[in-house]
Amino acid sequence: MLQIIHPRCQAFLDHWRALPRRAGAVLPHTNDYLDKAPATFMASVFIHELIDDRLMVRFMGSDLVQRWQRDDTGREFAGSMPLSARQRVAGIAKTLIMHPCGMVQHGVMGTSAGREATFEGVLLPLAVDADAPPRIVVFSAVLDNLARQEHSHTIASAGQRDWIDLGAGVPAEPMPLPL
């Protein structure tokens, strides 16, 4: 079982778990998450929506914009990756929403300095109103130090991933193939 390493990633998961639930729901509602999300978390958060089997970036925090040197809000997540990879990413999001469960990931990104750096991500589903597209929230932290002007350039490897039990168990099927 993959463990959460970065203290901010663990604090994010703990915050998500402490959020109120509406009428016995398993997941916190998006509005409750947004109402109670500390700014320190929001800067390192993606909020994705699953629309027509595509994972769209609804929100990209300012730390992520700086880390990637671009703002992908309104675009398909991993839009430059091959279609098969984008479909696997959307499939994972769909599993997180439908099961529901979370995921921890230790992946590798290529940097603008031509080296690789490890990141940790915690992916969690959020409840939405009946007329809204399904959503997940993703918090990530870089586990390696980046140089002063260095930024993320590409995802080099999905790395290791594992499900997080949020109270409804985890999927019986294994984690989908890496990207």
Tab-separated table of C-alpha atoms in Angstrom:
chain	number	residue	atom	x	y	z
A	1	MET	CA	0.000	0.000	0.000
A	2	LEU	CA	1.372	3.378	-1.051
A	3	GLN	CA	1.717	5.821	1.834
A	4	ILE	CA	1.217	9.580	1.755
A	5	ILE	CA	4.626	11.160	2.351
A	6	HIS	CA	4.255	14.933	2.129
A	7	PRO	CA	2.754	16.502	5.299
A	8	ARG	CA	0.668	18.967	3.248
A	9	CYS	CA	-0.839	16.095	1.233
A	10	GLN	CA	-1.795	14.338	4.479
A	11	ALA	CA	-3.205	17.595	5.884
A	12	PHE	CA	-5.266	18.006	2.699
A	13	LEU	CA	-6.720	14.481	3.024
A	14	ASP	CA	-7.456	15.099	6.729
A	15	HIS	CA	-9.184	18.399	5.838
A	16	TRP	CA	-11.307	16.671	3.156
A	17	ARG	CA	-12.299	13.933	5.618
A	18	ALA	CA	-13.343	16.528	8.232
A	19	LEU	CA	-15.676	18.406	5.867
A	20	PRO	CA	-19.416	18.193	6.619
A	21	ARG	CA	-21.580	15.755	4.678
A	22	ARG	CA	-25.102	16.544	3.548
A	23	ALA	CA	-27.938	14.216	4.581
A	24	GLY	CA	-25.705	11.200	5.188
A	25	ALA	CA	-23.754	11.562	1.932
A	26	VAL	CA	-20.395	9.804	1.676
A	27	LEU	CA	-18.742	12.753	-0.092
A	28	PRO	CA	-18.504	16.408	0.891
A	29	HIS	CA	-20.316	18.715	-1.507
A	30	THR	CA	-18.252	20.982	-3.762
A	31	ASN	CA	-19.788	24.074	-2.149
A	32	ASP	CA	-18.844	22.892	1.343
A	33	TYR	CA	-15.330	22.163	0.137
A	34	LEU	CA	-14.985	25.619	-1.442
A	35	ASP	CA	-16.503	27.374	1.595
A	36	LYS	CA	-14.007	25.765	3.963
A	37	ALA	CA	-10.891	25.340	1.808
A	38	PRO	CA	-7.898	27.194	3.256
A	39	ALA	CA	-6.121	29.403	0.723
A	40	THR	CA	-2.917	27.450	1.355
A	41	PHE	CA	-4.587	24.341	-0.071
A	42	MET	CA	-6.338	26.100	-2.957
A	43	ALA	CA	-3.051	27.358	-4.400
A	44	SER	CA	-1.955	23.728	-4.967
A	45	VAL	CA	-5.309	22.349	-6.123
A	46	PHE	CA	-6.844	21.297	-9.411
A	47	ILE	CA	-10.601	20.887	-9.604
A	48	HIS	CA	-11.522	18.684	-12.550
A	49	GLU	CA	-14.907	18.025	-14.110
A	50	LEU	CA	-15.761	14.871	-16.037
A	51	ILE	CA	-17.548	16.030	-19.186
A	52	ASP	CA	-18.292	13.626	-22.056
A	53	ASP	CA	-15.576	11.239	-20.797
A	54	ARG	CA	-13.018	14.059	-20.861
A	55	LEU	CA	-11.349	15.413	-17.753
A	56	MET	CA	-11.622	19.189	-17.916
A	57	VAL	CA	-9.726	21.633	-15.685
A	58	ARG	CA	-12.332	23.731	-13.889
A	59	PHE	CA	-9.805	25.405	-11.539
A	60	MET	CA	-5.999	25.479	-11.373
A	61	GLY	CA	-4.434	26.987	-8.242
A	62	SER	CA	-1.823	29.728	-8.464
A	63	ASP	CA	1.043	27.507	-7.206
A	64	LEU	CA	0.235	25.011	-9.965
A	65	VAL	CA	0.081	27.765	-12.580
A	66	GLN	CA	3.523	28.905	-11.433
A	67	ARG	CA	4.888	25.336	-11.298
A	68	TRP	CA	3.704	24.599	-14.864
A	69	GLN	CA	4.174	28.138	-16.234
A	70	ARG	CA	0.685	28.032	-17.731
A	71	ASP	CA	-2.954	28.101	-16.686
A	72	ASP	CA	-4.937	25.133	-18.015
A	73	THR	CA	-8.287	26.280	-16.624
A	74	GLY	CA	-10.989	25.523	-19.204
A	75	ARG	CA	-8.807	23.000	-21.071
A	76	GLU	CA	-8.722	19.228	-21.113
A	77	PHE	CA	-6.348	17.908	-18.455
A	78	ALA	CA	-3.241	16.348	-20.022
A	79	GLY	CA	-4.486	17.649	-23.379
A	80	SER	CA	-1.083	17.206	-25.001
A	81	MET	CA	-0.921	13.516	-24.110
A	82	PRO	CA	-2.077	10.796	-26.519
A	83	LEU	CA	-5.821	10.066	-26.581
A	84	SER	CA	-5.327	6.674	-24.900
A	85	ALA	CA	-3.546	8.316	-21.939
A	86	ARG	CA	-6.237	11.002	-21.610
A	87	GLN	CA	-8.902	8.271	-21.645
A	88	ARG	CA	-7.120	6.373	-18.839
A	89	VAL	CA	-6.885	9.560	-16.748
A	90	ALA	CA	-10.602	10.243	-17.287
A	91	GLY	CA	-11.357	6.596	-16.451
A	92	ILE	CA	-9.555	6.895	-13.123
A	93	ALA	CA	-11.540	10.048	-12.320
A	94	LYS	CA	-14.758	8.210	-13.192
A	95	THR	CA	-13.817	5.378	-10.813
A	96	LEU	CA	-13.067	7.868	-8.018
A	97	ILE	CA	-16.506	9.425	-8.504
A	98	MET	CA	-18.567	6.281	-9.053
A	99	HIS	CA	-17.046	4.029	-6.372
A	100	PRO	CA	-16.377	6.548	-4.478
A	101	CYS	CA	-12.761	6.353	-3.377
A	102	GLY	CA	-9.579	8.412	-3.466
A	103	MET	CA	-6.136	7.879	-4.913
A	104	VAL	CA	-2.569	8.690	-3.913
A	105	GLN	CA	0.072	8.987	-6.610
A	106	HIS	CA	3.852	9.306	-6.611
A	107	GLY	CA	4.631	10.348	-10.173
A	108	VAL	CA	7.569	11.782	-12.040
A	109	MET	CA	7.579	15.041	-13.979
A	110	GLY	CA	10.183	16.334	-16.355
A	111	THR	CA	11.411	19.823	-15.522
A	112	SER	CA	12.511	22.816	-17.557
A	113	ALA	CA	16.101	22.015	-16.450
A	114	GLY	CA	15.932	18.652	-18.232
A	115	ARG	CA	15.794	16.547	-15.093
A	116	GLU	CA	13.100	14.532	-13.355
A	117	ALA	CA	11.359	15.393	-10.085
A	118	THR	CA	8.926	13.321	-8.035
A	119	PHE	CA	5.517	14.659	-7.079
A	120	GLU	CA	2.776	13.375	-4.800
A	121	GLY	CA	-0.878	13.816	-5.603
A	122	VAL	CA	-4.027	13.112	-3.605
A	123	LEU	CA	-7.164	12.794	-5.748
A	124	LEU	CA	-10.596	12.910	-4.086
A	125	PRO	CA	-14.181	13.048	-5.395
A	126	LEU	CA	-16.618	15.815	-4.529
A	127	ALA	CA	-20.404	15.694	-4.529
A	128	VAL	CA	-22.186	18.062	-6.929
A	129	ASP	CA	-25.710	19.272	-7.590
A	130	ALA	CA	-27.773	16.995	-9.848
A	131	ASP	CA	-27.328	19.288	-12.874
A	132	ALA	CA	-23.545	19.725	-12.491
A	133	PRO	CA	-20.804	17.553	-14.009
A	134	PRO	CA	-19.034	15.158	-11.616
A	135	ARG	CA	-15.911	16.594	-9.944
A	136	ILE	CA	-12.681	15.585	-8.310
A	137	VAL	CA	-10.231	17.727	-6.386
A	138	VAL	CA	-6.495	17.057	-6.698
A	139	PHE	CA	-3.847	18.367	-4.309
A	140	SER	CA	-0.219	17.943	-5.291
A	141	ALA	CA	3.187	18.681	-3.853
A	142	VAL	CA	6.663	18.316	-5.320
A	143	LEU	CA	8.756	15.882	-3.272
A	144	ASP	CA	12.077	17.002	-4.791
A	145	ASN	CA	13.486	20.514	-4.656
A	146	LEU	CA	13.196	22.574	-7.815
A	147	ALA	CA	15.800	25.224	-8.606
A	148	ARG	CA	14.755	28.880	-8.413
A	149	GLN	CA	13.735	29.278	-12.088
A	150	GLU	CA	12.945	25.585	-12.706
A	151	HIS	CA	9.374	24.548	-13.443
A	152	SER	CA	7.381	21.488	-14.448
A	153	HIS	CA	7.529	20.730	-18.129
A	154	THR	CA	5.817	17.360	-18.689
A	155	ILE	CA	4.568	14.262	-16.894
A	156	ALA	CA	7.351	11.725	-17.382
A	157	SER	CA	5.651	8.823	-15.587
A	158	ALA	CA	2.444	8.196	-13.661
A	159	GLY	CA	4.651	6.359	-11.167
A	160	GLN	CA	3.071	4.463	-8.312
A	161	ARG	CA	-0.609	4.842	-7.521
A	162	ASP	CA	-2.965	3.306	-5.007
A	163	TRP	CA	-6.593	3.652	-3.974
A	164	ILE	CA	-7.591	5.428	-0.746
A	165	ASP	CA	-10.566	4.008	1.153
A	166	LEU	CA	-12.918	6.882	1.993
A	167	GLY	CA	-15.480	4.690	3.740
A	168	ALA	CA	-16.937	2.825	0.753
A	169	GLY	CA	-14.012	0.439	0.237
A	170	VAL	CA	-11.779	0.430	-2.827
A	171	PRO	CA	-12.358	-1.006	-6.288
A	172	ALA	CA	-11.814	-4.748	-6.647
A	173	GLU	CA	-10.069	-4.200	-9.975
A	174	PRO	CA	-6.390	-3.267	-9.913
A	175	MET	CA	-5.179	0.251	-10.529
A	176	PRO	CA	-5.353	1.031	-14.277
A	177	LEU	CA	-2.164	0.816	-16.303
A	178	PRO	CA	0.263	3.719	-15.980
A	179	LEU	CA	0.177	6.513	-18.533
